[in-house]
Amino acid sequence: KNNIFKNYSQYAIWFRQYSNGNYIIENNYFENIGQTNDTHAAINFISPINCEDINIKVLNNEIVKGYMLFRIDEINNDLQSFNCIINENCMINCSGKYYIKNSTGYNINAKNNYYGTSNVKEDKFLGSID
C-alpha cells in the first residue's frame, strides 16, 4: 500500500505463490512500467503451486505511461477458492491493448477502472470501462 514505483522495464510487483494467500495491492502509483510487451504488467501473479485459496485485490492504483496494470498467468492446479477483484484503478497513457491479461480460466471482477489519455483526478471514472 501507498508506494511509488517508477522506471521498471518489466514488473514493479511480482508474485509467485507457493501457498494460500490474501494479496492486497492498494493506493500505489506506477510510472513508466514495462512498456515493451504483454508480459510486462505493473502487477504480475504467476504459477501458483500447492494453493487451494487465493484472494487478490487490486484497488485504487494509478499507472501512468505503462503497458498494462495486471497480469495473472499459469494456474496449473484446481483451486477451491479464487477471488480476484480489480476495481477503481486509473491507467493513463498506457500502451497496452488491454489493462488485464488473464490466461487462467478463472473469472476476474474488474469494475470502475479508467483507461484513457487524460489525467482525470476530479472524476477519474468518467469514461471508464468494465
JSON list of C-alpha atoms in Angstrom, two decimals:
[
{"chain": "A", "resi": 1, "resn": "LYS", "atom": "CA", "xyz": [0.00, 0.00, 0.00]},
{"chain": "A", "resi": 2, "resn": "ASN", "atom": "CA", "xyz": [0.96, 3.61, -0.67]},
{"chain": "A", "resi": 3, "resn": "ASN", "atom": "CA", "xyz": [4.14, 3.03, -2.71]},
{"chain": "A", "resi": 4, "resn": "ILE", "atom": "CA", "xyz": [5.63, 4.82, -5.70]},
{"chain": "A", "resi": 5, "resn": "PHE", "atom": "CA", "xyz": [7.21, 2.73, -8.48]},
{"chain": "A", "resi": 6, "resn": "LYS", "atom": "CA", "xyz": [9.00, 4.41, -11.40]},
{"chain": "A", "resi": 7, "resn": "ASN", "atom": "CA", "xyz": [11.02, 3.27, -14.41]},
{"chain": "A", "resi": 8, "resn": "TYR", "atom": "CA", "xyz": [10.80, -0.54, -14.26]},
{"chain": "A", "resi": 9, "resn": "SER", "atom": "CA", "xyz": [11.45, -2.36, -17.53]},
{"chain": "A", "resi": 10, "resn": "GLN", "atom": "CA", "xyz": [9.22, -5.28, -16.57]},
{"chain": "A", "resi": 11, "resn": "TYR", "atom": "CA", "xyz": [7.10, -5.58, -13.40]},
{"chain": "A", "resi": 12, "resn": "ALA", "atom": "CA", "xyz": [7.07, -3.41, -10.32]},
{"chain": "A", "resi": 13, "resn": "ILE", "atom": "CA", "xyz": [5.31, -6.08, -8.21]},
{"chain": "A", "resi": 14, "resn": "TRP", "atom": "CA", "xyz": [5.76, -9.79, -8.95]},
{"chain": "A", "resi": 15, "resn": "PHE", "atom": "CA", "xyz": [4.24, -12.72, -7.02]},
{"chain": "A", "resi": 16, "resn": "ARG", "atom": "CA", "xyz": [4.83, -16.44, -7.43]},
{"chain": "A", "resi": 17, "resn": "GLN", "atom": "CA", "xyz": [2.65, -18.12, -4.81]},
{"chain": "A", "resi": 18, "resn": "TYR", "atom": "CA", "xyz": [3.62, -21.34, -3.03]},
{"chain": "A", "resi": 19, "resn": "SER", "atom": "CA", "xyz": [0.78, -21.35, -0.52]},
{"chain": "A", "resi": 20, "resn": "ASN", "atom": "CA", "xyz": [-2.68, -19.94, 0.08]},
{"chain": "A", "resi": 21, "resn": "GLY", "atom": "CA", "xyz": [-2.82, -16.22, 0.39]},
{"chain": "A", "resi": 22, "resn": "ASN", "atom": "CA", "xyz": [-4.59, -12.91, 0.56]},
{"chain": "A", "resi": 23, "resn": "TYR", "atom": "CA", "xyz": [-2.97, -10.20, -1.53]},
{"chain": "A", "resi": 24, "resn": "ILE", "atom": "CA", "xyz": [-3.99, -6.53, -1.41]},
{"chain": "A", "resi": 25, "resn": "ILE", "atom": "CA", "xyz": [-2.31, -4.02, -3.73]},
{"chain": "A", "resi": 26, "resn": "GLU", "atom": "CA", "xyz": [-3.82, -0.63, -2.97]},
{"chain": "A", "resi": 27, "resn": "ASN", "atom": "CA", "xyz": [-3.16, 3.11, -3.39]},
{"chain": "A", "resi": 28, "resn": "ASN", "atom": "CA", "xyz": [0.10, 2.73, -5.35]},
{"chain": "A", "resi": 29, "resn": "TYR", "atom": "CA", "xyz": [1.46, 4.96, -8.10]},
{"chain": "A", "resi": 30, "resn": "PHE", "atom": "CA", "xyz": [3.24, 3.36, -11.08]},
{"chain": "A", "resi": 31, "resn": "GLU", "atom": "CA", "xyz": [5.04, 5.35, -13.78]},
{"chain": "A", "resi": 32, "resn": "ASN", "atom": "CA", "xyz": [6.91, 4.17, -16.87]},
{"chain": "A", "resi": 33, "resn": "ILE", "atom": "CA", "xyz": [6.44, 0.44, -16.16]},
{"chain": "A", "resi": 34, "resn": "GLY", "atom": "CA", "xyz": [7.01, -2.40, -18.67]},
{"chain": "A", "resi": 35, "resn": "GLN", "atom": "CA", "xyz": [6.27, -0.70, -21.94]},
{"chain": "A", "resi": 36, "resn": "THR", "atom": "CA", "xyz": [7.51, -3.43, -24.27]},
{"chain": "A", "resi": 37, "resn": "ASN", "atom": "CA", "xyz": [5.06, -6.37, -24.45]},
{"chain": "A", "resi": 38, "resn": "ASP", "atom": "CA", "xyz": [2.12, -8.20, -22.92]},
{"chain": "A", "resi": 39, "resn": "THR", "atom": "CA", "xyz": [4.18, -9.97, -20.25]},
{"chain": "A", "resi": 40, "resn": "HIS", "atom": "CA", "xyz": [5.14, -6.67, -18.65]},
{"chain": "A", "resi": 41, "resn": "ALA", "atom": "CA", "xyz": [2.42, -5.64, -16.22]},
{"chain": "A", "resi": 42, "resn": "ALA", "atom": "CA", "xyz": [2.87, -3.37, -13.23]},
{"chain": "A", "resi": 43, "resn": "ILE", "atom": "CA", "xyz": [1.48, -6.19, -11.06]},
{"chain": "A", "resi": 44, "resn": "ASN", "atom": "CA", "xyz": [2.19, -9.80, -12.02]},
{"chain": "A", "resi": 45, "resn": "PHE", "atom": "CA", "xyz": [0.88, -13.05, -10.48]},
{"chain": "A", "resi": 46, "resn": "ILE", "atom": "CA", "xyz": [2.20, -16.29, -11.96]},
{"chain": "A", "resi": 47, "resn": "SER", "atom": "CA", "xyz": [2.22, -20.06, -11.42]},
{"chain": "A", "resi": 48, "resn": "PRO", "atom": "CA", "xyz": [0.58, -20.68, -8.03]},
{"chain": "A", "resi": 49, "resn": "ILE", "atom": "CA", "xyz": [1.70, -24.06, -6.70]},
{"chain": "A", "resi": 50, "resn": "ASN", "atom": "CA", "xyz": [0.01, -26.05, -3.90]},
{"chain": "A", "resi": 51, "resn": "CYS", "atom": "CA", "xyz": [-2.65, -23.37, -3.46]},
{"chain": "A", "resi": 52, "resn": "GLU", "atom": "CA", "xyz": [-6.28, -24.04, -2.60]},
{"chain": "A", "resi": 53, "resn": "ASP", "atom": "CA", "xyz": [-7.35, -20.48, -1.85]},
{"chain": "A", "resi": 54, "resn": "ILE", "atom": "CA", "xyz": [-6.15, -17.25, -3.43]},
{"chain": "A", "resi": 55, "resn": "ASN", "atom": "CA", "xyz": [-7.71, -13.83, -2.86]},
{"chain": "A", "resi": 56, "resn": "ILE", "atom": "CA", "xyz": [-6.34, -10.86, -4.80]},
{"chain": "A", "resi": 57, "resn": "LYS", "atom": "CA", "xyz": [-7.50, -7.25, -4.53]},
{"chain": "A", "resi": 58, "resn": "VAL", "atom": "CA", "xyz": [-6.03, -4.54, -6.75]},
{"chain": "A", "resi": 59, "resn": "LEU", "atom": "CA", "xyz": [-7.71, -1.30, -5.66]},
{"chain": "A", "resi": 60, "resn": "ASN", "atom": "CA", "xyz": [-7.29, 2.42, -6.34]},
{"chain": "A", "resi": 61, "resn": "ASN", "atom": "CA", "xyz": [-3.89, 2.28, -8.06]},
{"chain": "A", "resi": 62, "resn": "GLU", "atom": "CA", "xyz": [-2.70, 4.67, -10.75]},
{"chain": "A", "resi": 63, "resn": "ILE", "atom": "CA", "xyz": [-0.40, 3.74, -13.62]},
{"chain": "A", "resi": 64, "resn": "VAL", "atom": "CA", "xyz": [0.96, 6.39, -15.98]},
{"chain": "A", "resi": 65, "resn": "LYS", "atom": "CA", "xyz": [2.92, 5.56, -19.14]},
{"chain": "A", "resi": 66, "resn": "GLY", "atom": "CA", "xyz": [2.98, 1.82, -18.66]},
{"chain": "A", "resi": 67, "resn": "TYR", "atom": "CA", "xyz": [1.96, -1.23, -20.65]},
{"chain": "A", "resi": 68, "resn": "MET", "atom": "CA", "xyz": [-0.77, -2.76, -18.50]},
{"chain": "A", "resi": 69, "resn": "LEU", "atom": "CA", "xyz": [-1.91, -2.83, -14.90]},
{"chain": "A", "resi": 70, "resn": "PHE", "atom": "CA", "xyz": [-2.37, -6.52, -14.04]},
{"chain": "A", "resi": 71, "resn": "ARG", "atom": "CA", "xyz": [-1.38, -9.96, -15.37]},
{"chain": "A", "resi": 72, "resn": "ILE", "atom": "CA", "xyz": [-2.25, -13.37, -13.95]},
{"chain": "A", "resi": 73, "resn": "ASP", "atom": "CA", "xyz": [-0.97, -16.46, -15.68]},
{"chain": "A", "resi": 74, "resn": "GLU", "atom": "CA", "xyz": [-0.37, -20.20, -15.50]},
{"chain": "A", "resi": 75, "resn": "ILE", "atom": "CA", "xyz": [-2.60, -21.53, -12.74]},
{"chain": "A", "resi": 76, "resn": "ASN", "atom": "CA", "xyz": [-1.84, -25.24, -13.11]},
{"chain": "A", "resi": 77, "resn": "ASN", "atom": "CA", "xyz": [-3.93, -26.69, -10.29]},
{"chain": "A", "resi": 78, "resn": "ASP", "atom": "CA", "xyz": [-7.61, -26.62, -9.39]},
{"chain": "A", "resi": 79, "resn": "LEU", "atom": "CA", "xyz": [-8.22, -24.02, -6.73]},
{"chain": "A", "resi": 80, "resn": "GLN", "atom": "CA", "xyz": [-11.08, -24.47, -4.32]},
{"chain": "A", "resi": 81, "resn": "SER", "atom": "CA", "xyz": [-11.45, -20.71, -3.99]},
{"chain": "A", "resi": 82, "resn": "PHE", "atom": "CA", "xyz": [-10.19, -17.98, -6.32]},
{"chain": "A", "resi": 83, "resn": "ASN", "atom": "CA", "xyz": [-11.28, -14.37, -5.91]},
{"chain": "A", "resi": 84, "resn": "CYS", "atom": "CA", "xyz": [-9.74, -11.55, -7.88]},
{"chain": "A", "resi": 85, "resn": "ILE", "atom": "CA", "xyz": [-11.08, -8.00, -7.70]},
{"chain": "A", "resi": 86, "resn": "ILE", "atom": "CA", "xyz": [-9.56, -5.18, -9.76]},
{"chain": "A", "resi": 87, "resn": "ASN", "atom": "CA", "xyz": [-11.55, -2.03, -9.05]},
{"chain": "A", "resi": 88, "resn": "GLU", "atom": "CA", "xyz": [-11.18, 1.76, -9.23]},
{"chain": "A", "resi": 89, "resn": "ASN", "atom": "CA", "xyz": [-7.75, 1.85, -10.85]},
{"chain": "A", "resi": 90, "resn": "CYS", "atom": "CA", "xyz": [-6.63, 4.55, -13.24]},
{"chain": "A", "resi": 91, "resn": "MET", "atom": "CA", "xyz": [-4.44, 3.88, -16.30]},
{"chain": "A", "resi": 92, "resn": "ILE", "atom": "CA", "xyz": [-3.26, 6.94, -18.20]},
{"chain": "A", "resi": 93, "resn": "ASN", "atom": "CA", "xyz": [-1.32, 6.87, -21.47]},
{"chain": "A", "resi": 94, "resn": "CYS", "atom": "CA", "xyz": [-0.73, 3.13, -21.28]},
{"chain": "A", "resi": 95, "resn": "SER", "atom": "CA", "xyz": [0.45, 1.44, -24.45]},
{"chain": "A", "resi": 96, "resn": "GLY", "atom": "CA", "xyz": [-1.13, -1.99, -23.87]},
{"chain": "A", "resi": 97, "resn": "LYS", "atom": "CA", "xyz": [-4.07, -3.32, -25.83]},
{"chain": "A", "resi": 98, "resn": "TYR", "atom": "CA", "xyz": [-5.78, -4.20, -22.55]},
{"chain": "A", "resi": 99, "resn": "TYR", "atom": "CA", "xyz": [-5.22, -3.45, -18.91]},
{"chain": "A", "resi": 100, "resn": "ILE", "atom": "CA", "xyz": [-5.66, -7.00, -17.59]},
{"chain": "A", "resi": 101, "resn": "LYS", "atom": "CA", "xyz": [-4.22, -10.21, -19.02]},
{"chain": "A", "resi": 102, "resn": "ASN", "atom": "CA", "xyz": [-5.91, -13.31, -17.64]},
{"chain": "A", "resi": 103, "resn": "SER", "atom": "CA", "xyz": [-4.90, -16.70, -19.01]},
{"chain": "A", "resi": 104, "resn": "THR", "atom": "CA", "xyz": [-6.12, -18.72, -16.03]},
{"chain": "A", "resi": 105, "resn": "GLY", "atom": "CA", "xyz": [-9.67, -19.61, -16.95]},
{"chain": "A", "resi": 106, "resn": "TYR", "atom": "CA", "xyz": [-10.84, -18.16, -13.62]},
{"chain": "A", "resi": 107, "resn": "ASN", "atom": "CA", "xyz": [-13.09, -15.09, -13.51]},
{"chain": "A", "resi": 108, "resn": "ILE", "atom": "CA", "xyz": [-11.78, -11.68, -12.55]},
{"chain": "A", "resi": 109, "resn": "ASN", "atom": "CA", "xyz": [-14.11, -8.99, -11.20]},
{"chain": "A", "resi": 110, "resn": "ALA", "atom": "CA", "xyz": [-13.00, -5.69, -12.76]},
{"chain": "A", "resi": 111, "resn": "LYS", "atom": "CA", "xyz": [-15.18, -2.61, -12.39]},
{"chain": "A", "resi": 112, "resn": "ASN", "atom": "CA", "xyz": [-14.87, 1.17, -12.40]},
{"chain": "A", "resi": 113, "resn": "ASN", "atom": "CA", "xyz": [-11.40, 1.23, -13.94]},
{"chain": "A", "resi": 114, "resn": "TYR", "atom": "CA", "xyz": [-10.38, 4.19, -16.07]},
{"chain": "A", "resi": 115, "resn": "TYR", "atom": "CA", "xyz": [-8.26, 3.73, -19.19]},
{"chain": "A", "resi": 116, "resn": "GLY", "atom": "CA", "xyz": [-7.52, 6.89, -21.12]},
{"chain": "A", "resi": 117, "resn": "THR", "atom": "CA", "xyz": [-5.12, 9.59, -22.22]},
{"chain": "A", "resi": 118, "resn": "SER", "atom": "CA", "xyz": [-6.02, 12.33, -19.74]},
{"chain": "A", "resi": 119, "resn": "ASN", "atom": "CA", "xyz": [-5.30, 12.56, -16.07]},
{"chain": "A", "resi": 120, "resn": "VAL", "atom": "CA", "xyz": [-8.83, 12.75, -14.65]},
{"chain": "A", "resi": 121, "resn": "LYS", "atom": "CA", "xyz": [-8.23, 13.42, -10.96]},
{"chain": "A", "resi": 122, "resn": "GLU", "atom": "CA", "xyz": [-11.57, 15.04, -10.14]},
{"chain": "A", "resi": 123, "resn": "ASP", "atom": "CA", "xyz": [-13.69, 12.30, -11.69]},
{"chain": "A", "resi": 124, "resn": "LYS", "atom": "CA", "xyz": [-11.28, 9.58, -12.74]},
{"chain": "A", "resi": 125, "resn": "PHE", "atom": "CA", "xyz": [-14.07, 7.18, -13.72]},
{"chain": "A", "resi": 126, "resn": "LEU", "atom": "CA", "xyz": [-15.51, 9.44, -16.39]},
{"chain": "A", "resi": 127, "resn": "GLY", "atom": "CA", "xyz": [-15.50, 7.27, -19.50]},
{"chain": "A", "resi": 128, "resn": "SER", "atom": "CA", "xyz": [-14.49, 4.20, -17.50]},
{"chain": "A", "resi": 129, "resn": "ILE", "atom": "CA", "xyz": [-14.64, 0.64, -18.81]},
{"chain": "A", "resi": 130, "resn": "ASP", "atom": "CA", "xyz": [-15.69, -2.54, -17.06]}
]
